[in-house]
C-alpha positions as a printed Julia matrix, in Angstrom:
162×3 Matrix{Float64}:
 -91.7   57.47   3.83
 -89.05  56.47   1.3
 -89.11  52.6    0.13
 -85.08  52.7   -0.13
 -83.03  51.0    2.03
 -82.07  51.76   5.0
 -79.44  50.8    8.26
 -81.43  48.85  10.41
 -78.36  49.05  13.43
 -79.51  53.08  14.11
 -82.2   53.99  16.41
 -84.21  57.08  15.31
 -81.53  59.47  17.18
 -78.73  57.87  14.56
 -77.16  56.24  17.33
 -76.03  52.42  17.39
 -78.74  49.92  18.54
 -79.5   46.27  17.96
 -82.59  45.27  15.89
 -85.75  44.26  17.43
 -86.73  40.87  16.92
 -89.23  40.1   19.71
 -92.21  40.41  17.55
 -91.03  38.37  14.35
 -91.95  34.54  14.46
 -89.47  32.09  14.4
 -88.69  30.35  11.12
 -85.65  27.82  10.15
 -83.14  30.07   8.93
 -80.4   29.07   6.74
 -77.08  31.08   5.75
 -73.89  29.5    3.36
 -70.52  31.69   3.08
 -67.55  31.31   0.93
 -63.95  32.32   1.79
 -61.21  31.75  -0.73
 -57.82  31.54   0.2
 -54.53  31.78  -2.27
 -51.6   29.16  -0.58
 -49.7   29.33  -3.5
 -49.01  26.05  -5.72
 -45.79  25.03  -3.03
 -48.27  24.64  -0.19
 -51.22  23.61  -2.21
 -48.52  20.64  -3.34
 -48.16  19.77   0.27
 -52.32  19.97   1.07
 -52.82  17.38  -1.88
 -50.56  14.96  -0.55
 -53.27  14.84   1.96
 -54.26  17.15   5.12
 -50.88  19.2    5.83
 -49.74  18.49   9.15
 -48.29  21.49  11.32
 -46.91  21.09  15.09
 -50.68  22.85  15.98
 -52.0   20.23  13.83
 -53.7   19.23  11.15
 -54.79  22.1    9.2
 -57.8   21.68   7.39
 -59.08  19.54  10.61
 -58.13  22.58  12.47
 -59.47  25.5   10.23
 -62.96  23.41  10.15
 -63.26  23.21  13.82
 -62.15  26.8   14.25
 -64.6   28.08  11.85
 -67.42  26.26  14.03
 -66.35  27.64  17.01
 -65.89  30.71  15.0
 -69.82  30.99  13.89
 -71.19  29.88  17.29
 -69.6   33.16  18.78
 -70.31  35.51  16.39
 -72.19  37.56  18.74
 -69.23  37.96  21.09
 -67.2   39.9   17.89
 -70.0   41.72  16.52
 -71.01  44.14  18.58
 -75.14  43.77  17.17
 -75.63  40.56  16.3
 -77.96  38.37  18.16
 -76.63  35.69  20.5
 -78.37  32.25  18.37
 -77.63  28.96  19.81
 -77.29  27.53  16.49
 -79.24  24.34  14.93
 -76.33  23.16  12.74
 -72.9   24.54  11.36
 -71.06  22.68   8.58
 -67.38  23.61   7.15
 -65.88  22.59   4.45
 -62.62  23.08   2.89
 -61.78  21.93  -0.79
 -58.59  22.43  -3.75
 -59.86  25.15  -5.77
 -57.31  25.11  -9.05
 -53.56  25.3   -8.72
 -53.09  27.51  -5.54
 -56.3   27.79  -4.06
 -58.64  26.75  -1.42
 -62.39  27.42  -0.74
 -63.88  27.45   2.59
 -67.39  27.19   2.45
 -69.6   27.74   5.66
 -73.46  26.85   6.45
 -75.29  27.42   9.55
 -78.73  27.13  10.15
 -80.93  28.41  13.26
 -84.71  28.18  13.89
 -85.13  31.63  14.97
 -86.21  34.99  14.78
 -83.3   36.52  12.82
 -80.85  35.11  10.18
 -77.71  33.37  10.01
 -75.44  35.3    7.86
 -73.62  36.94  10.06
 -72.39  33.31  11.5
 -72.27  32.0    7.78
 -69.77  34.95   7.28
 -67.81  34.47  10.89
 -67.56  30.49  10.5
 -66.17  31.28   6.8
 -63.35  34.07   8.19
 -62.37  32.34  10.73
 -61.13  29.25   9.45
 -59.6   31.42   6.54
 -57.31  32.86   9.17
 -56.69  29.78  10.91
 -55.49  28.65   7.78
 -53.43  31.45   7.24
 -52.28  31.2   10.68
 -50.96  27.42  10.16
 -49.53  27.88   6.76
 -47.68  31.29   7.39
 -44.42  29.54   8.33
 -44.26  28.34   4.97
 -45.32  31.49   3.08
 -46.09  35.27   3.88
 -47.96  35.25   0.2
 -51.42  33.92   1.67
 -54.06  35.84   0.66
 -57.33  36.02   1.98
 -59.67  36.77  -1.09
 -63.77  37.32  -1.74
 -65.73  36.72   1.62
 -68.91  36.34   0.63
 -72.59  35.77   1.14
 -73.64  33.01  -1.42
 -77.5   32.53  -0.32
 -79.83  32.89   3.2
 -82.87  31.64   3.16
 -85.9   31.54   5.94
 -86.26  35.3    6.79
 -88.1   38.48   5.43
 -86.22  37.96   1.81
 -84.38  34.71   0.75
 -81.31  35.66  -1.13
 -78.81  33.55  -3.76
 -75.61  34.65  -4.98
 -76.17  34.32  -9.14
 -72.8   33.8   -9.58
C-alpha cells in the first residue's frame, strides 16, 4: 500500500462516499479561513466612514451574520460534509489597504471530524454577501484568495506559513 495522499470521499469502487468517522475519538477542533474582497478605493472610502448602510442593512454586520449562518449550514451545501453542531463561529471583517477587506472565519467543534469546510464556507458566504450588498456601487468587485489559514485538533494540524 502506498503512503501517498489519496482522496477520502471515494469508496473502494471509486464512487462518492461519506467518510466513516464512527471509530474516531471526539476532540476539540478549530479551523480559521480567510477571504479577501477587493471593493475598490471608492467603496472602501465609504466603508471607512462607518459600516456602509444599505437598503438591505449595514454591509459588515449583515455579512458577519451571513457568514455564521453559512458555516452552520455547510453540510447542506457541500454534499459529503458531516452535519456538525458548531461550538462557536466568529467572523471578523477588517479593511485591508486602500481597496479591500479581509474576512476571517473561525469555527470550532468538539467532534470526530474537522471544521475546515465550515470556516471556508463562512468566509465565502460573508464575501458573497459583501459583493451582493455593494454591487449597486460597482460590478468590478473581486472575491479572491479564499483559503484555510489553520486547523487544529484532528489527525494532523495545519498552519499556513504566509
